[in-house]
Structure formats: C-alpha cells, structure tokens
Short mmCIF file of C-alpha atoms and ligand atoms in Angstrom, two decimals:
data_model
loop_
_atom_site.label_atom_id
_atom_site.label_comp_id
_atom_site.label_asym_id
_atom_site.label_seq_id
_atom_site.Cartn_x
_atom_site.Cartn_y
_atom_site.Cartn_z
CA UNK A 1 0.00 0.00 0.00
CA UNK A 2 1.77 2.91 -1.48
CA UNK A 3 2.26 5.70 1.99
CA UNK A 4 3.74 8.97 1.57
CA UNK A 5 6.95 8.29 1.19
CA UNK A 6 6.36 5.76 -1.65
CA UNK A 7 4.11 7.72 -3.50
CA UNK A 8 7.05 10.70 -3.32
CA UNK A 9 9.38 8.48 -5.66
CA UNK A 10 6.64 7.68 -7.47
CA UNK A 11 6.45 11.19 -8.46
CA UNK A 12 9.46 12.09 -8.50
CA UNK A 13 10.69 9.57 -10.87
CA UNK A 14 7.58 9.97 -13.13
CA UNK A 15 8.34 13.22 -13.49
CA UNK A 16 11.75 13.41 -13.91
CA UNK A 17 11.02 10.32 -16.76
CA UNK A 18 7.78 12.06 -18.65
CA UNK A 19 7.66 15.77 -17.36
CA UNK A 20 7.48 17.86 -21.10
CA UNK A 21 6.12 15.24 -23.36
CA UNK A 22 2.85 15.79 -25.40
CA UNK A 23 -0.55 13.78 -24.57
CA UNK A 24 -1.65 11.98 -27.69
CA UNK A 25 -4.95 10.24 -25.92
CA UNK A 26 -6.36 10.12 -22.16
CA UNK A 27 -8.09 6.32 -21.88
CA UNK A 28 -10.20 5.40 -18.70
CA UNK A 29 -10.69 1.19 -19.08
CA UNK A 30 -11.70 1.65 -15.24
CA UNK A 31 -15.26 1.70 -15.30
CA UNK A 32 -15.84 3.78 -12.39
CA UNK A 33 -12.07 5.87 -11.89
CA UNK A 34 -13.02 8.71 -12.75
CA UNK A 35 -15.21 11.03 -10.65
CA UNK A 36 -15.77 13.67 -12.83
CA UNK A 37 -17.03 14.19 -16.22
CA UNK A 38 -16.44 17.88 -17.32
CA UNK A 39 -14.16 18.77 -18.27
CA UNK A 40 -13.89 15.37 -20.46
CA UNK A 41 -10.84 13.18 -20.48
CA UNK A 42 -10.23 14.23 -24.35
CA UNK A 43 -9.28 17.56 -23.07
CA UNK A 44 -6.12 16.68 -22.38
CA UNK A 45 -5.19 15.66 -26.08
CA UNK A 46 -2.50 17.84 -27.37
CA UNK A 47 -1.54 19.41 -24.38
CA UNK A 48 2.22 19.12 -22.42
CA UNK A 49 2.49 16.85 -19.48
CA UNK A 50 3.98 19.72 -17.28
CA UNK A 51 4.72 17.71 -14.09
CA UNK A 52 4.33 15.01 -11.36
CA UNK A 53 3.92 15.96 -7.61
CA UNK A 54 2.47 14.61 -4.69
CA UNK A 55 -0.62 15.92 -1.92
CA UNK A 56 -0.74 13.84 0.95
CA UNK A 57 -0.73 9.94 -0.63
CA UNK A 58 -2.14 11.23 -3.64
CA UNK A 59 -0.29 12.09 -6.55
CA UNK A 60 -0.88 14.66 -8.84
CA UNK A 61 -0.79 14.64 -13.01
CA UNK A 62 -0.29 18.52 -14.13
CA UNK A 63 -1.41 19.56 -17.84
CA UNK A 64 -1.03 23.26 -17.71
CA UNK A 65 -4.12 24.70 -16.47
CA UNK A 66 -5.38 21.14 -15.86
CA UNK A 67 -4.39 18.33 -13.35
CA UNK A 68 -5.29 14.81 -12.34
CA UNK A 69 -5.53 14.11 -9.25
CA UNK A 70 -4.98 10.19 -8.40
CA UNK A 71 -6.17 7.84 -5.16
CA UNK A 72 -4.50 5.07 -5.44
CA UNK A 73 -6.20 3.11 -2.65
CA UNK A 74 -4.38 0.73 -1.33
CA UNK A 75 -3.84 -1.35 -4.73
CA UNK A 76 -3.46 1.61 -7.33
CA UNK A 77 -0.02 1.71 -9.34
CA UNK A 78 1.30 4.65 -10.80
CA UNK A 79 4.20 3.67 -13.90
CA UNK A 80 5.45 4.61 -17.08
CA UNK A 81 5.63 1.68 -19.31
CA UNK A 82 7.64 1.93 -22.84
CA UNK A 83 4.52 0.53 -24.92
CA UNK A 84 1.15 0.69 -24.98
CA UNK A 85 -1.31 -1.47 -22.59
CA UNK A 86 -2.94 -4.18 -24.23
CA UNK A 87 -6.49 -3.32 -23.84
CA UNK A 88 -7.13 -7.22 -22.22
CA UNK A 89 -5.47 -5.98 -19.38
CA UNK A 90 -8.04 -5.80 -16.75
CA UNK A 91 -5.69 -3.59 -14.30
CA UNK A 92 -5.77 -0.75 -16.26
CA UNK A 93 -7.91 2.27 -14.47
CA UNK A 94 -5.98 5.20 -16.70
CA UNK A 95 -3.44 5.18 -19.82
CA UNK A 96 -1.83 8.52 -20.43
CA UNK A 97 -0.81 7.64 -24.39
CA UNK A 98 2.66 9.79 -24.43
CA UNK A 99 3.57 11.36 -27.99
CA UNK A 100 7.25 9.51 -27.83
CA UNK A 101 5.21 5.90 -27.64
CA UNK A 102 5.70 6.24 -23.83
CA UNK A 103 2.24 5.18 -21.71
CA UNK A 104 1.56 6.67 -18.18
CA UNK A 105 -0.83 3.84 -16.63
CA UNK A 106 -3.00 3.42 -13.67
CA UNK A 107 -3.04 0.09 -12.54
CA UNK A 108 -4.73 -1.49 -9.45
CA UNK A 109 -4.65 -4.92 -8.50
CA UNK A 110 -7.00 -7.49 -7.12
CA UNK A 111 -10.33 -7.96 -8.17
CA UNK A 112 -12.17 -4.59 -6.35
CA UNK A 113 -12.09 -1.33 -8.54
CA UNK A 114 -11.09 1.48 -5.55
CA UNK A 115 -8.77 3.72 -7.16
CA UNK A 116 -9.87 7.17 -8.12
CA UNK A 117 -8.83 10.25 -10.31
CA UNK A 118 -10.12 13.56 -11.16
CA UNK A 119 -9.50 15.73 -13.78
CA UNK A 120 -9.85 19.39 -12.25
CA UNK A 121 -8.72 22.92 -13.62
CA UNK A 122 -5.16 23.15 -11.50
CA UNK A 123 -6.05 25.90 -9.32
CA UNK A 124 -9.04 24.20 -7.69
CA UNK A 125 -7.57 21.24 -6.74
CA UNK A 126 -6.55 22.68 -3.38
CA UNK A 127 -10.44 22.89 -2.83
CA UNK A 128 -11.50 19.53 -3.80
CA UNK A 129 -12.77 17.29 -0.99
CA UNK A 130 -9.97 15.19 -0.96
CA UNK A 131 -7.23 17.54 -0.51
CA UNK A 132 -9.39 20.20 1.38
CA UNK A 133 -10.54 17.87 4.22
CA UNK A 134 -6.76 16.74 4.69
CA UNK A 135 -4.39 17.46 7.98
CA UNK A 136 -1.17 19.00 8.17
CA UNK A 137 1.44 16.88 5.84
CA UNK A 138 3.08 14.26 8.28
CA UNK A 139 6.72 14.92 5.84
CA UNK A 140 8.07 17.59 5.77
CA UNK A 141 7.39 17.37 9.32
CA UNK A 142 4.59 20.58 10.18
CA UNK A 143 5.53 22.55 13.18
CA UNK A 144 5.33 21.06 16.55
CA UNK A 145 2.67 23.20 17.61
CA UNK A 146 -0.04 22.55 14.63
CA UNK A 147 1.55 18.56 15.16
CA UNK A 148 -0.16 18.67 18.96
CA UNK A 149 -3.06 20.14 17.73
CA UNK A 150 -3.42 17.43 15.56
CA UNK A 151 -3.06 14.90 17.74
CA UNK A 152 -4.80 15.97 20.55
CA UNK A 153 -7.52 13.48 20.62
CA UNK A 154 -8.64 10.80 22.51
CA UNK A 155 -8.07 8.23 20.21
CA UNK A 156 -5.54 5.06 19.84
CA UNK A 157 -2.07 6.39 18.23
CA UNK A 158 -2.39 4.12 15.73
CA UNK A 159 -5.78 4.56 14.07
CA UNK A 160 -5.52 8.35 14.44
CA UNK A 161 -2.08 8.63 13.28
CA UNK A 162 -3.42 7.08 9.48
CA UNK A 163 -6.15 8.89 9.76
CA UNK A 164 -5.72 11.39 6.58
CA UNK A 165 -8.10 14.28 7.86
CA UNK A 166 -5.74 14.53 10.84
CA UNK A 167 -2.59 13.83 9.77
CA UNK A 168 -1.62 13.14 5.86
CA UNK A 169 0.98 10.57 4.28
CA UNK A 170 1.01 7.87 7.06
CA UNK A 171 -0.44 4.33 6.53
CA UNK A 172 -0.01 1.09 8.36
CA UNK A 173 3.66 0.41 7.50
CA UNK A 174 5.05 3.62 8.39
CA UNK A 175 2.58 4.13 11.17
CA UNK A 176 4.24 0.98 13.01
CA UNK A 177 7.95 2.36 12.26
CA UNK A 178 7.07 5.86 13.47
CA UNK A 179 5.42 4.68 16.96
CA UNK A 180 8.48 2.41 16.96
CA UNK A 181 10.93 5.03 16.66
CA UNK A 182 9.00 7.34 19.19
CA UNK A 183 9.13 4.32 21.89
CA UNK A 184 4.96 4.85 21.95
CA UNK A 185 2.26 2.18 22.60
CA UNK A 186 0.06 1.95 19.48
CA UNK A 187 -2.63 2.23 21.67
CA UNK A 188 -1.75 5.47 23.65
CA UNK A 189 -4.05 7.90 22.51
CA UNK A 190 -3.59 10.88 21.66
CA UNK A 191 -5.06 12.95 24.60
CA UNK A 192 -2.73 10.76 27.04
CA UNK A 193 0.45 12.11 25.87
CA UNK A 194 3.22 14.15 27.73
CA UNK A 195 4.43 17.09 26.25
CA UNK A 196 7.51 14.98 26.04
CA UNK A 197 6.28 12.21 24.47
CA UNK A 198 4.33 14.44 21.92
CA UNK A 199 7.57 15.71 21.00
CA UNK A 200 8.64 12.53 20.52
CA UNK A 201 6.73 11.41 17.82
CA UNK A 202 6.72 14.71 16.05
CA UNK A 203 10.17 14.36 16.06
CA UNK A 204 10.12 10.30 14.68
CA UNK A 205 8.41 11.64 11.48
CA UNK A 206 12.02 11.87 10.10
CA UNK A 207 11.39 8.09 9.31
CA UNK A 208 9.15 9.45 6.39
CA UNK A 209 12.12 11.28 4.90
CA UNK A 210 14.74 8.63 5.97
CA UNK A 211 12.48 6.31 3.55
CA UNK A 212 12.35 8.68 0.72
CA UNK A 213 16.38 9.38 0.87
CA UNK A 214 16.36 5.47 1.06
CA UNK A 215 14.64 5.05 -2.32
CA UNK A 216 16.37 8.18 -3.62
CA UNK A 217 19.59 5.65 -2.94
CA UNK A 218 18.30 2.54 -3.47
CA UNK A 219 15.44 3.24 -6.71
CA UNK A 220 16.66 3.76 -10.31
CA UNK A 221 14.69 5.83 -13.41
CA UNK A 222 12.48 2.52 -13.49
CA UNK A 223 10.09 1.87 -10.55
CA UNK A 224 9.08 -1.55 -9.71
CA UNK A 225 5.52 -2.35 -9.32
CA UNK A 226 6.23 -3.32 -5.47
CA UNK A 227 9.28 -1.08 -4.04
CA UNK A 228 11.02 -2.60 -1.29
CA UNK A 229 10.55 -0.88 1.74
CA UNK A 230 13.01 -0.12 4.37
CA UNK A 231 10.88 -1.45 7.41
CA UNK A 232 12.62 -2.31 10.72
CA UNK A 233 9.50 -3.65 12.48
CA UNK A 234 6.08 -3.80 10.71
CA UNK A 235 5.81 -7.49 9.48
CA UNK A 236 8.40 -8.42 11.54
CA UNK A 237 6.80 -10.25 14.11
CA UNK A 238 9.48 -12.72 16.02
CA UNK A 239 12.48 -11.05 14.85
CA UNK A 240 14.76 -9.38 17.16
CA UNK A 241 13.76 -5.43 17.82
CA UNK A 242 16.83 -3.85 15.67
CA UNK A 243 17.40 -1.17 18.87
CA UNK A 244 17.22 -3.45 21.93
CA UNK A 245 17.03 -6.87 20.68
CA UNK A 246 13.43 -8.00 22.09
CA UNK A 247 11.30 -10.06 19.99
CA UNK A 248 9.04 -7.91 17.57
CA UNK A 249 5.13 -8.54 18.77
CA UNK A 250 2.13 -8.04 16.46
CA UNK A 251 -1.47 -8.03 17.54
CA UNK A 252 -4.25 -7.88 14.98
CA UNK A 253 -7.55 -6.06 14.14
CA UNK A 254 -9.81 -7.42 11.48
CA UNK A 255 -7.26 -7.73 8.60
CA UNK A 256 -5.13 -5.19 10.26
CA UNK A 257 -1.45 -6.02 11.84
CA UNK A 258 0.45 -3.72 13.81
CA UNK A 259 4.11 -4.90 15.14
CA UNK A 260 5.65 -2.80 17.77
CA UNK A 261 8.37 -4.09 20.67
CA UNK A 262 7.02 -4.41 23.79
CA UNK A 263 10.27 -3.89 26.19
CA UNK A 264 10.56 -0.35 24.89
CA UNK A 265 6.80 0.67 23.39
CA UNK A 266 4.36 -0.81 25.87
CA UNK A 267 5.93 -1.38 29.34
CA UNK A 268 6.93 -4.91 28.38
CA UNK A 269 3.54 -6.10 28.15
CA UNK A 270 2.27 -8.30 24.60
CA UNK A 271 -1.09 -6.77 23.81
CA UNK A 272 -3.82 -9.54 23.59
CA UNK A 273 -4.55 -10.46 20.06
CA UNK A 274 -7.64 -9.55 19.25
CA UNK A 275 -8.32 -11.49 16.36
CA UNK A 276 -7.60 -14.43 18.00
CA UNK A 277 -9.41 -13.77 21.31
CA UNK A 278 -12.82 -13.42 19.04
CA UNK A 279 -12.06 -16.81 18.01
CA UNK A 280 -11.60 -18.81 20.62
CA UNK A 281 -14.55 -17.16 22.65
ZN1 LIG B 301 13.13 -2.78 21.31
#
C-alpha cells in the first residue's frame, strides 16, 4: 500500500522520466475511476504533461491549467511503461498515451475497482474534498505546535495517526515504524500524551524522509511495481527489535497487523490479540 513516502518516488521519478512530453490520448478502461465528467478526459489531447507531484498519498498529473488528481487506494499503481497497454489488461484504471510511444498507466490490483482520479482545472484542486478535508502533511514534518493540535484526541495512536483528515501521508507500515521510533504504545491515545512524548513522535516523522532518501539511494529511473521498503518492524513479528534486541510482537484487528516491541513501546507487556481472542470465545 503505497504511503507517503512511496508515492514521493513515485512522483518524482515519473516526473523526472515524462515531465514535457505531449498527450496523444487520455483512456479510462476503469469503469468507475473517474469522478468527474467535465471537463472530459479528451481535453487533455494535445496538451504538455507539465509535471508530477504529490498531496498527501495522492499524486498529482499537471497539464497546464489542468491536473489529475490520483487515489491510489491501497492497490493503485502509478508507472510509465515503454509501450502501450494491451487493452485485455483488466488492471488498467488510466493510460496517459505519451507522444514519444511512452504510456503513463493506472493500474490497481486485485479484483475490487477502488482507485480514483479527477481531472480538475489546476487551481481548484486545493479545494477539492480530498485535498481540502486533509491534515497538516506528516513529511516535511509541520511545526510542533499545529503537530499537537493534531493529535490531541482521545483516540488510539495508531488509528488516528493514518487517519488522513488529521494527519496526511502515514499508513499502516510507516505508522508501526514511526510509533516504533518514538518508543509509543500503538494504543496510547492521543489525549494521554506528555508534552515529552508528543515531541517525541513529532520528532520520529524523520522516518518518512529517511524512507524517501532510502529510495532516492536505493530506486533507479524505473520503478518496480512493489518497491522494497526499508521497514525495521512492521511485518516483523518474532524477529529481534533492531534497537534493543526484544522479539518484535504483532497483535491484529480485522485484517489489520500492527508490530511494535514491547520492552521499549508498551511497558513490556504483549497486547492480547484480538483477532484471536474473538475466536476462541
Ligand atoms: Zn526494542
């Protein structure tokens, strides 16, 4: 599930790989990607692709005066391919036909159609829903004062630190690596926290730009579909805590796994699995 600092490359490389080519054709195979209908997808025939950015997890297609803004969900892919999509291939959501034979494609896997876009005039897309409704930008890291008014809520660290109206760019992998590196219980909430500890985690949202200087390192020109992420505990259940050597925990909700260490994040105690406890009740 692309986060924020995924979706960063992902611009970043897409522009740096397409930014000034021509739009021959705008395709939508998705039947229900695209949100709005005026102005019309053919609009954007003829007209320079004049770059690639990024709001929040979503990124952001500029033609001039026009933009496309994209929600990838949690299976949307963003890539330029060197030929064109065969039109069999059920993934496709979007194909941005490129001048130079070059294809800019939405893809989203699985079988549920989730992924969005929406073609806007550029200067509105500031007031659309989606990037109107949206908190302070976890990277770069907002100031520590509008970061505790964020959080200030008396709800579970981890479901309020992904939630995008609060705070924007964090999912559940880099949620688990940013409570990690602030030594916080997942389920401290966000009303319960010192001063200290809120300074804490303001200050662990470096991990967001550790990540993208990671893939700045580690990423060439091409992106692969699934980008290897540099995680040190989510998914790592019964491996060794990389700081103090404890065995990694996780405890589940629904289809939801967070990992965290319990010597340093939650006084030592393993939090009951809830998944499991519904089970064998
Ligand atoms: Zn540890």
């Amino acid at each position: 599930m692309p986060e924020l600092p995924e979706v960063e490359i992902t611009a970043r490389r897409i522009d740096a790989a397409v930014r000034g080519a021509s739009v021959e054709s705008v395709l939508a195979p998705g039947m229900n990607v695209m949100k709005t209908f005026d102005p019309p997808l053919e609009e954007l025939a003829g007209r320079e692709l004049t770059g690639v950015r990024r709001i929040g997890k979503m990124p952001v297609l500029e033609f001039g005066d026009l933009a496309l803004l994209i929600h990838l969900m949690s299976a949307g892919r963003l890539r330029v391919f060197d030929r064109r999509a065969s039109l069999k291939d059920r993934a496709s959501r979007v194909l941005v036909r490129l001048d130079d034979g070059c294809e800019l494609r939405l893809r989203e896997f699985g079988t549920r159609q989730r992924a969005w876009a929406k073609l806007l005039p550029t200067d509105v897309v500031a007031d659309d829903e989606a990037v109107a409704t949206l908190g302070p930008a976890a990277w770069p890291s907002p100031p520590l004062d509008v970061f505790a008014d964020a959080i200030a809520q008396p709800r579970h660290l981890h479901p309020l630190l992904r939630h995008q109206r609060d705070i924007a760019g964090i999912g559940r992998s880099w949620v688990d690596e940013i409570l990690w590196e602030a030594r916080l219980s997942p389920f401290k909430q966000g009303t319960e926290l010192s001063d200290e500890e809120v300074e804490r985690l303001h200050t662990a949202l470096h991990v967001l730009g550790d990540a993208i200087e990671h893939y700045e390192q580690t990423i060439g020109p091409e992106l692969p579909d699934k980008l290897p992420m540099p995680l040190k505990v989510h998914r790592r259940e019964g491996e060794p805590c990389p700081r103090c050597g404890t065995t990694i925990e996780a405890v589940y909700f629904a289809e939801h796994q967070t990992n965290y260490c319990p010597k340093e994040q939650t006084g030592g105690r393993v939090l009951k699995d809830r998944r499991l406890s519904r089970l064998l009740k």
